[in-house]
Amino acid sequence: MMSLTSMRIAILVFPGSNCDRDMMVAIERLTGRRPSLVWHKESSLDTIDLAIIPGGFSFGDYLRCGALAARAPVIDAVLDHAARGGAVMGVCNGFQVLLETGLLPGVLVQNAGLKYICRNVTVDVCDTIDSPFTQNLETGTRLTMPVAHNEGNYFASEDELARLNDNGQIAFRYKDGPAHGPANPNGSSLNIAGIVSANGRVMGMMPHPERAISPELGGSDGATFLQGCLEALAS
Amino acid sequence: MSEPEMTFKNAASMGLSEDEWGLILKRLKRTPNLCELGIFSAMWSEHCSYKSSKKWLKTLPVDGPQVIEGPGENAGAVDIGDGLAAIFKIESHNHPSYIEPYQGAATGVGGILRDVFTMGARPMALLNALRFGAADHEKTKHLLGGVVSGIGGYGNCIGIPTVGGEVNFDASYNGNILVNAMAVGLANSDRIFRSAATGPGNPVIYVGAKTGRDGIHGATMASAEFSDETESKRPTVQVGDPFTGKLLMEACLELMASDSVLSIQDMGAAGLTSSSVEMASKGGLGMEIDLDLVPAREEGMSAYELMLSESQERMLMVLKPDATQTAREIFDKWDLDFMPIGQVTETGRLVLLKDGVTACDIPLDPLVDDAPEYDRPQAEFVPHPVIESNTITSGAPISNILMQLLGTVDLASRRWIYEQYDSQVMADTLQGPGGDAGLIRVHGSQRGLAMSTDCTPRYVEADPRTGGAQAVAESYRNICAVGARPLAITNNLNFGNPEKPEIMTQMAQSVVGMGEAALALDTPVVSGNVSLYNETDGRAIRPCPVVGMVGVIDDIANAVRIAPTASGQTLMVIGQDKSCNDGWLGASLYARHLAGEPQAAPPPVRLDSERRTGEFLQAQIGAGNIIAAHDVSDGGLAVTIAEMCMAAGLGATIASPDGGNAHGWAFGEDQGRYVIATDNAEALIDAAKTAGVSICVLGMISATDELKFGEGDAISVVKMKTSVEATIPALMNG
């Protein structure tokens, strides 16, 4: 097993990314090593152990969220990395981008309440296929992390949803927790908050783990989740 | 293309008076052309020239050892230690937000962010102060929905957390809502950028978005009353593009780090006009601009349109002569326009070229120095009577009244609003909206910045001088209540038409009160904004001089919030002693909702004890003697205690005093008080005695669902919470 310090992690940066620094801070805190920030105009990636697409508004998202970002030069390099079985994680806008690239199935449409929503939610860790993103979390673990989005309402065809469910690709579902408000903040099908690819190597999620890394910021479940991912990828 | 010769009629249509028109002719010694007249009218608009308020603004205290930059620049700057400066300002976008709520509010946020990053600061937090009409007014739902969505739309996208604010409702805002946005940023104290142009011959660079025909003459629109034709002013509202705003912010901060910028000014109100005039005149120089080089979004724009457009996300800067290439590369990286459009000159004149000929050639001095300044007449202020509690109170149980007040929109939870704002991006938010003050960590340190926006218009209306002081004092309390040390303020003076003597009294006297409080509390005014003519068909808003305050806490581990944490903790009130068995109900929420809001004097503000109490609280929070603190404001002690119980999800047993007036005691809005929860009541009582601060025990937190004010007078905490959470969703979904 390699040490966390020797992990090579790249965070993609689009001009409208705004959680890139937060993710960098969270990862550096957990690994002791600052991940590299890779500008969207780059067309290649160094050999990496994990690519992260952070939250934000990649290109303003005036079109479909993530649609322009999915066509940026750096995405070709991410697709190559994923094709080699490389790990990719997308958070919030990063999840939207992953759907637009086709690395994950389904779409994220506007929240059922038709409003942007920023608040803590609780997710339940599901019984998932073998995946570095969930293997260190017990099924049924509750994690409280914030969401902050306008388009987080996961939607897919009935067949696709059944397939995700049967394959164990649903990683997180919204669940009642200590936070105020309904468990499912956005109307997602099957209460989906995060999914993994069929091979378990690509994950997309709406909650922001990088914002929940210490008690004074309102909780550290995000750190628990990220730590688990990093250790699994390092082993 | 020849244009007709300008007359007073043209000047009047741009909001200039006959005297002002005469002054232009005298200074120019000729008739201005359309472009020149447009420039004069914009620079002499109330919005840009502060002609009605300047006399009074000059009386505000602006100095102190903590002040790095006072009023006059894009934003104020104060020293927060460790070589860092907090840079902040508040600004109104009232008129445009009424006409087009989403874009008006969004561009308000964009504009205030530009003011802050123009100074070289990375914006860290946003706040706002909003006023809407009566909750049941036909337009309120549409306006509230649009404004909140617009504030979120800009702030969320650009990635700056909205950590605080205040929202209130009153019929006087039915036709004129208030949308004031505040931004707080951080910069190294020795790397603050200013706007004065330097070095004749240096290139003047236009960066950012292209110029279009939007927002033309917005500053003039914002300097007039509304009427039935207001709808026709929609084209004067600018359109925001937060994505371009983000690019501009990142590009400017990257450029500033490269040591290329000599001076910089954002294009806000009056666009290219105010930026070029202010940069040149502050530098005591001139400027020459070739308008054909200005990146335009539309073809065939005239000199007038280019100069008066308020298209968003644009900056003007003067670069070091050898830095142009570096700068261009940075702006190319961010895919933004970068265009040298002119140069600094020694002439003291603004010279504009268009289609190869001179479109404008005017001296700068008259534009700035001769801008009119009025000492407008005030009406005599007639104090309202002080009313006795027993003239308006009943014998109803406290819990009944409490439930009624909590059911009003005034005390409703603002969750429906603030959950539409990203309050956590940047991952340094220690306390977002819903507490006394927003609190953010200074990234990578133990230091924190606390911030709050406040004003109580019904106090200001009842007594402008007291109300002006109260706005400062309440902000001060909110900062102290989290354990931070107040540093300085920014203000946003929202009033009606200053040409009416009674409105002028409101403005002048509230500024006097604000100045007295700012001086006594050592929170000088470092930036601000004035919004006048908030009137529709002759009816003015309730006066609303908003204060935005920033404070610092040296160790965020010491900060406290409003929620007690366990049963058995003692609730005490600081700033009141145990002999108190009545309270000040004049101009209170109680009087508003239960007594028909009789004309009455507001509670007095005692600045000496205010400061003594605030410093005592800061010290005791720092010493770890206080678990939770909440300032007493609208609704008095009972509402303050109820809010603490709701935040904690715990009950409390309160001993209401014998005799006196129970409603006065519970709902009186006497100033300078905080309710705190502690495990060290004895130590606090001793310390308060030494400090000369009043204090008394109210009761105790209990592990129940009941807030009790004595036998048979109790209310369920869950029931209160359900009520306060339901009001605004019901209003918006109804």
Tab-separated table of C-alpha atoms in Angstrom, chain B residues 251-575:
chain	number	residue	atom	x	y	z
B	251	ALA	CA	-8.079	37.867	-13.816
B	252	CYS	CA	-7.849	41.122	-11.852
B	253	LEU	CA	-6.538	39.403	-8.718
B	254	GLU	CA	-3.991	37.500	-10.788
B	255	LEU	CA	-2.914	40.692	-12.508
B	256	MET	CA	-2.668	42.582	-9.219
B	257	ALA	CA	-0.407	39.866	-7.862
B	258	SER	CA	1.911	40.434	-10.840
B	259	ASP	CA	2.745	44.002	-9.869
B	260	SER	CA	1.507	45.520	-13.134
B	261	VAL	CA	-1.353	47.730	-11.994
B	262	LEU	CA	-0.899	51.382	-11.054
B	263	SER	CA	-4.528	52.242	-10.514
B	264	ILE	CA	-7.856	50.611	-11.090
B	265	GLN	CA	-11.515	51.516	-10.919
B	266	ASP	CA	-14.583	49.445	-11.598
B	267	MET	CA	-17.228	50.646	-13.992
B	268	GLY	CA	-20.253	50.814	-11.743
B	269	ALA	CA	-22.863	53.535	-11.774
B	270	ALA	CA	-22.349	55.818	-14.773
B	271	GLY	CA	-19.942	53.272	-16.272
B	272	LEU	CA	-17.057	54.601	-18.313
B	273	THR	CA	-17.984	58.156	-17.353
B	274	SER	CA	-17.499	57.894	-13.617
B	275	SER	CA	-14.515	55.547	-13.843
B	276	SER	CA	-12.552	57.737	-16.237
B	277	VAL	CA	-13.494	61.002	-14.534
B	278	GLU	CA	-12.740	59.735	-11.032
B	279	MET	CA	-9.419	58.140	-11.961
B	280	ALA	CA	-8.196	61.210	-13.782
B	281	SER	CA	-9.444	63.766	-11.293
B	282	LYS	CA	-8.152	61.910	-8.232
B	283	GLY	CA	-4.761	61.828	-9.871
B	284	GLY	CA	-4.984	65.533	-10.683
B	285	LEU	CA	-4.461	64.604	-14.328
B	286	GLY	CA	-6.450	64.188	-17.513
B	287	MET	CA	-7.455	61.319	-19.726
B	288	GLU	CA	-7.846	60.787	-23.423
B	289	ILE	CA	-9.926	57.886	-24.692
B	290	ASP	CA	-10.622	56.708	-28.220
B	291	LEU	CA	-14.165	55.389	-27.994
B	292	ASP	CA	-13.775	53.485	-31.258
B	293	LEU	CA	-11.472	51.139	-29.351
B	294	VAL	CA	-14.013	50.331	-26.615
B	295	PRO	CA	-15.121	46.706	-27.026
B	296	ALA	CA	-18.797	46.990	-27.923
B	297	ARG	CA	-21.482	44.359	-27.919
B	298	GLU	CA	-23.606	46.197	-30.437
B	299	GLU	CA	-22.820	48.120	-33.576
B	300	GLY	CA	-23.251	51.811	-34.083
B	301	MET	CA	-23.161	52.844	-30.436
B	302	SER	CA	-22.810	56.600	-30.049
B	303	ALA	CA	-20.317	58.346	-27.799
B	304	TYR	CA	-23.200	59.133	-25.448
B	305	GLU	CA	-24.246	55.502	-25.244
B	306	LEU	CA	-20.717	54.206	-24.750
B	307	MET	CA	-20.057	56.670	-21.945
B	308	LEU	CA	-23.371	56.180	-20.139
B	309	SER	CA	-23.839	52.440	-20.514
B	310	GLU	CA	-23.848	50.538	-17.255
B	311	SER	CA	-23.014	47.174	-18.769
B	312	GLN	CA	-21.643	45.016	-15.985
B	313	GLU	CA	-18.358	43.242	-15.327
B	314	ARG	CA	-16.044	45.941	-16.710
B	315	MET	CA	-12.967	47.648	-15.278
B	316	LEU	CA	-10.733	50.509	-16.204
B	317	MET	CA	-7.076	50.430	-15.210
B	318	VAL	CA	-3.830	52.266	-15.647
B	319	LEU	CA	-0.925	49.888	-16.130
B	320	LYS	CA	2.783	50.262	-15.790
B	321	PRO	CA	3.948	51.007	-19.351
B	322	ASP	CA	6.011	47.819	-19.590
B	323	ALA	CA	3.324	45.570	-18.138
B	324	THR	CA	0.888	45.522	-21.023
B	325	GLN	CA	2.087	42.198	-22.402
B	326	THR	CA	1.914	40.417	-19.025
B	327	ALA	CA	-1.539	41.806	-18.471
B	328	ARG	CA	-2.782	40.820	-21.897
B	329	GLU	CA	-1.649	37.231	-21.367
B	330	ILE	CA	-3.572	37.000	-18.101
B	331	PHE	CA	-6.755	38.331	-19.672
B	332	ASP	CA	-6.314	36.008	-22.657
B	333	LYS	CA	-6.081	33.089	-20.253
B	334	TRP	CA	-9.449	34.101	-18.795
B	335	ASP	CA	-10.920	34.793	-22.260
B	336	LEU	CA	-11.749	38.401	-21.435
B	337	ASP	CA	-11.481	41.527	-23.516
B	338	PHE	CA	-8.339	43.520	-22.910
B	339	MET	CA	-8.047	46.733	-24.817
B	340	PRO	CA	-5.798	49.787	-24.456
B	341	ILE	CA	-8.270	52.580	-25.188
B	342	GLY	CA	-6.350	55.678	-24.267
B	343	GLN	CA	-3.796	57.280	-22.050
B	344	VAL	CA	-3.313	59.415	-18.998
B	345	THR	CA	-2.647	63.060	-19.887
B	346	GLU	CA	-1.516	66.195	-18.066
B	347	THR	CA	-4.303	68.342	-19.410
B	348	GLY	CA	-6.848	68.095	-16.606
B	349	ARG	CA	-9.415	67.433	-19.299
B	350	LEU	CA	-11.464	64.474	-20.417
B	351	VAL	CA	-11.041	64.140	-24.153
B	352	LEU	CA	-13.007	61.548	-26.071
B	353	LEU	CA	-12.567	60.656	-29.708
B	354	LYS	CA	-15.227	58.988	-31.790
B	355	ASP	CA	-15.044	58.247	-35.505
B	356	GLY	CA	-11.822	60.216	-35.641
B	357	VAL	CA	-13.262	63.441	-34.301
B	358	THR	CA	-13.474	64.913	-30.825
B	359	ALA	CA	-16.761	63.859	-29.232
B	360	CYS	CA	-16.074	65.457	-25.870
B	361	ASP	CA	-13.489	67.842	-24.514
B	362	ILE	CA	-14.333	69.082	-21.053
B	363	PRO	CA	-12.344	70.154	-18.009
B	364	LEU	CA	-12.483	67.664	-15.135
B	365	ASP	CA	-12.511	70.099	-12.242
B	366	PRO	CA	-16.076	71.315	-12.723
B	367	LEU	CA	-17.315	67.748	-13.072
B	368	VAL	CA	-15.990	66.829	-9.668
B	369	ASP	CA	-15.196	69.944	-7.645
B	370	ASP	CA	-18.089	72.058	-8.859
B	371	ALA	CA	-20.579	69.275	-8.412
B	372	PRO	CA	-23.424	70.954	-6.594
B	373	GLU	CA	-23.644	70.578	-2.844
B	374	TYR	CA	-26.922	71.475	-1.216
B	375	ASP	CA	-27.753	72.399	2.326
B	376	ARG	CA	-31.366	71.444	1.930
B	377	PRO	CA	-33.850	72.780	4.447
B	378	GLN	CA	-35.059	70.549	7.251
B	379	ALA	CA	-38.416	70.511	8.936
B	380	GLU	CA	-38.451	70.914	12.663
B	381	PHE	CA	-38.478	67.557	14.375
B	382	VAL	CA	-41.331	67.095	16.794
B	383	PRO	CA	-40.538	64.325	19.264
B	384	HIS	CA	-43.152	61.645	19.664
B	385	PRO	CA	-44.558	61.110	23.174
B	386	VAL	CA	-43.081	58.559	25.531
B	387	ILE	CA	-45.836	56.088	26.192
B	388	GLU	CA	-46.399	54.153	29.406
B	389	SER	CA	-46.684	50.387	29.061
B	390	ASN	CA	-50.022	50.154	30.811
B	391	THR	CA	-51.654	52.382	28.201
B	392	ILE	CA	-51.274	49.649	25.592
B	393	THR	CA	-50.863	46.333	27.422
B	394	SER	CA	-53.386	43.669	28.418
B	395	GLY	CA	-53.418	40.919	31.021
B	396	ALA	CA	-52.919	38.106	28.500
B	397	PRO	CA	-50.328	35.458	29.355
B	398	ILE	CA	-46.850	36.165	28.002
B	399	SER	CA	-46.911	32.888	26.083
B	400	ASN	CA	-50.036	33.939	24.158
B	401	ILE	CA	-48.507	37.218	23.085
B	402	LEU	CA	-45.227	35.516	22.252
B	403	MET	CA	-46.991	33.092	19.948
B	404	GLN	CA	-48.805	35.952	18.208
B	405	LEU	CA	-45.602	37.890	17.634
B	406	LEU	CA	-43.676	34.840	16.447
B	407	GLY	CA	-46.425	34.248	13.910
B	408	THR	CA	-45.816	37.617	12.225
B	409	VAL	CA	-43.606	37.974	9.211
B	410	ASP	CA	-41.386	40.315	11.257
B	411	LEU	CA	-40.170	37.456	13.433
B	412	ALA	CA	-40.566	34.592	10.971
B	413	SER	CA	-37.595	32.395	10.204
B	414	ARG	CA	-35.713	33.613	7.128
B	415	ARG	CA	-34.718	30.047	6.211
B	416	TRP	CA	-36.761	30.043	2.971
B	417	ILE	CA	-34.613	33.016	1.924
B	418	TYR	CA	-31.144	32.091	3.094
B	419	GLU	CA	-31.242	28.483	1.963
B	420	GLN	CA	-31.242	29.907	-1.562
B	421	TYR	CA	-27.827	31.415	-0.875
B	422	ASP	CA	-24.685	29.345	-0.873
B	423	SER	CA	-23.472	30.231	2.615
B	424	GLN	CA	-20.584	27.753	2.764
B	425	VAL	CA	-18.567	27.944	-0.447
B	426	MET	CA	-14.881	28.725	0.330
B	427	ALA	CA	-15.292	26.390	3.311
B	428	ASP	CA	-14.493	28.998	5.930
B	429	THR	CA	-18.016	29.771	7.144
B	430	LEU	CA	-18.240	29.268	10.907
B	431	GLN	CA	-21.688	30.800	11.155
B	432	GLY	CA	-23.945	31.547	8.216
B	433	PRO	CA	-27.306	33.312	8.189
B	434	GLY	CA	-29.638	32.805	11.137
B	435	GLY	CA	-27.325	33.875	13.967
B	436	ASP	CA	-26.501	37.298	15.336
B	437	ALA	CA	-23.511	37.870	13.058
B	438	GLY	CA	-22.028	36.013	10.133
B	439	LEU	CA	-18.654	34.599	11.077
B	440	ILE	CA	-15.937	33.443	8.734
B	441	ARG	CA	-12.464	32.116	9.381
B	442	VAL	CA	-9.521	34.016	7.951
B	443	HIS	CA	-8.291	31.182	5.788
B	444	GLY	CA	-5.448	29.235	7.295
B	445	SER	CA	-5.541	31.051	10.650
B	446	GLN	CA	-7.361	31.062	13.986
B	447	ARG	CA	-8.644	34.552	13.338
B	448	GLY	CA	-12.233	35.208	12.380
B	449	LEU	CA	-14.230	38.057	10.880
B	450	ALA	CA	-17.717	38.798	12.188
B	451	MET	CA	-20.172	40.888	10.192
B	452	SER	CA	-23.704	42.137	10.432
B	453	THR	CA	-26.189	44.480	8.731
B	454	ASP	CA	-28.814	46.323	10.753
B	455	CYS	CA	-31.418	49.050	10.853
B	456	THR	CA	-34.772	49.481	12.587
B	457	PRO	CA	-36.736	51.902	10.365
B	458	ARG	CA	-39.632	52.332	12.803
B	459	TYR	CA	-37.194	53.758	15.354
B	460	VAL	CA	-35.612	56.033	12.744
B	461	GLU	CA	-39.004	57.304	11.685
B	462	ALA	CA	-40.053	57.937	15.284
B	463	ASP	CA	-36.778	59.706	16.131
B	464	PRO	CA	-34.137	59.899	13.395
B	465	ARG	CA	-31.227	60.741	15.678
B	466	THR	CA	-31.946	57.898	18.086
B	467	GLY	CA	-32.710	55.568	15.197
B	468	GLY	CA	-29.414	56.367	13.474
B	469	ALA	CA	-27.521	55.654	16.677
B	470	GLN	CA	-29.545	52.511	17.276
B	471	ALA	CA	-28.575	51.040	13.889
B	472	VAL	CA	-24.919	51.334	14.859
B	473	ALA	CA	-25.545	50.016	18.360
B	474	GLU	CA	-27.486	47.006	17.155
B	475	SER	CA	-24.774	46.077	14.691
B	476	TYR	CA	-22.227	46.531	17.471
B	477	ARG	CA	-24.222	44.158	19.664
B	478	ASN	CA	-24.449	41.546	16.941
B	479	ILE	CA	-20.675	41.568	16.538
B	480	CYS	CA	-20.074	41.446	20.308
B	481	ALA	CA	-22.606	38.624	20.707
B	482	VAL	CA	-20.390	36.172	18.812
B	483	GLY	CA	-17.364	37.282	20.814
B	484	ALA	CA	-15.773	39.560	18.238
B	485	ARG	CA	-14.363	43.085	18.584
B	486	PRO	CA	-16.200	45.644	16.415
B	487	LEU	CA	-13.847	47.539	14.100
B	488	ALA	CA	-15.648	49.803	11.662
B	489	ILE	CA	-18.804	50.343	9.673
B	490	THR	CA	-20.095	50.962	6.199
B	491	ASN	CA	-23.476	52.587	5.754
B	492	ASN	CA	-26.249	52.716	3.225
B	493	LEU	CA	-28.573	55.649	3.682
B	494	ASN	CA	-31.967	54.892	2.152
B	495	PHE	CA	-34.453	57.754	2.247
B	496	GLY	CA	-37.181	59.448	0.262
B	497	ASN	CA	-36.928	62.737	-1.618
B	498	PRO	CA	-34.416	65.044	0.142
B	499	GLU	CA	-36.028	68.080	-1.418
B	500	LYS	CA	-38.833	67.589	1.099
B	501	PRO	CA	-37.841	69.121	4.434
B	502	GLU	CA	-39.244	66.283	6.561
B	503	ILE	CA	-37.203	63.739	4.577
B	504	MET	CA	-34.121	65.920	4.897
B	505	THR	CA	-34.641	65.933	8.667
B	506	GLN	CA	-34.721	62.147	8.672
B	507	MET	CA	-31.492	61.925	6.737
B	508	ALA	CA	-29.563	64.678	8.505
B	509	GLN	CA	-30.564	63.724	12.017
B	510	SER	CA	-30.055	60.004	11.548
B	511	VAL	CA	-26.571	60.702	10.196
B	512	VAL	CA	-25.933	62.798	13.293
B	513	GLY	CA	-27.059	59.926	15.515
B	514	MET	CA	-25.055	57.442	13.522
B	515	GLY	CA	-21.964	59.605	13.863
B	516	GLU	CA	-22.398	59.960	17.613
B	517	ALA	CA	-22.693	56.210	18.011
B	518	ALA	CA	-19.821	55.428	15.653
B	519	LEU	CA	-17.607	57.786	17.646
B	520	ALA	CA	-18.650	56.465	21.045
B	521	LEU	CA	-18.297	52.830	20.028
B	522	ASP	CA	-15.038	53.407	18.132
B	523	THR	CA	-16.409	52.066	14.891
B	524	PRO	CA	-15.574	54.727	12.295
B	525	VAL	CA	-17.340	54.854	8.939
B	526	VAL	CA	-14.981	53.676	6.184
B	527	SER	CA	-17.305	53.449	3.204
B	528	GLY	CA	-20.910	53.906	2.242
B	529	ASN	CA	-23.599	54.683	-0.204
B	530	VAL	CA	-26.641	56.941	-0.344
B	531	SER	CA	-29.946	56.105	-2.002
B	532	LEU	CA	-32.463	58.916	-2.096
B	533	TYR	CA	-35.752	59.484	-3.903
B	534	ASN	CA	-37.137	56.176	-2.666
B	535	GLU	CA	-40.662	57.436	-3.222
B	536	THR	CA	-43.573	56.483	-5.413
B	537	ASP	CA	-46.270	58.957	-6.311
B	538	GLY	CA	-45.103	61.194	-3.493
B	539	ARG	CA	-45.069	58.580	-0.724
B	540	ALA	CA	-41.684	58.008	0.879
B	541	ILE	CA	-40.308	54.847	2.434
B	542	ARG	CA	-39.749	54.574	6.146
B	543	PRO	CA	-36.211	55.897	6.587
B	544	CYS	CA	-33.660	53.113	6.504
B	545	PRO	CA	-30.048	54.070	7.205
B	546	VAL	CA	-28.495	50.603	7.167
B	547	VAL	CA	-25.278	49.916	9.027
B	548	GLY	CA	-22.916	47.125	8.013
B	549	MET	CA	-20.298	46.372	10.642
B	550	VAL	CA	-17.174	44.229	10.628
B	551	GLY	CA	-15.352	42.932	13.683
B	552	VAL	CA	-12.509	40.572	14.395
B	553	ILE	CA	-12.111	37.668	16.784
B	554	ASP	CA	-8.556	36.590	17.499
B	555	ASP	CA	-9.353	32.955	18.212
B	556	ILE	CA	-12.354	31.407	16.546
B	557	ALA	CA	-12.350	28.606	19.102
B	558	ASN	CA	-13.806	31.190	21.537
B	559	ALA	CA	-16.726	32.247	19.339
B	560	VAL	CA	-20.233	31.574	20.629
B	561	ARG	CA	-23.595	31.211	18.923
B	562	ILE	CA	-27.152	31.745	20.111
B	563	ALA	CA	-27.993	28.166	21.127
B	564	PRO	CA	-27.519	27.016	24.740
B	565	THR	CA	-26.125	23.499	24.725
B	566	ALA	CA	-27.563	21.673	27.757
B	567	SER	CA	-30.207	21.757	30.421
B	568	GLY	CA	-29.159	23.315	33.678
B	569	GLN	CA	-27.372	26.232	32.034
B	570	THR	CA	-28.346	29.556	33.573
B	571	LEU	CA	-29.954	32.211	31.385
B	572	MET	CA	-28.990	35.746	32.343
B	573	VAL	CA	-29.566	39.173	30.874
B	574	ILE	CA	-26.623	41.537	30.643
B	575	GLY	CA	-27.436	45.249	30.556
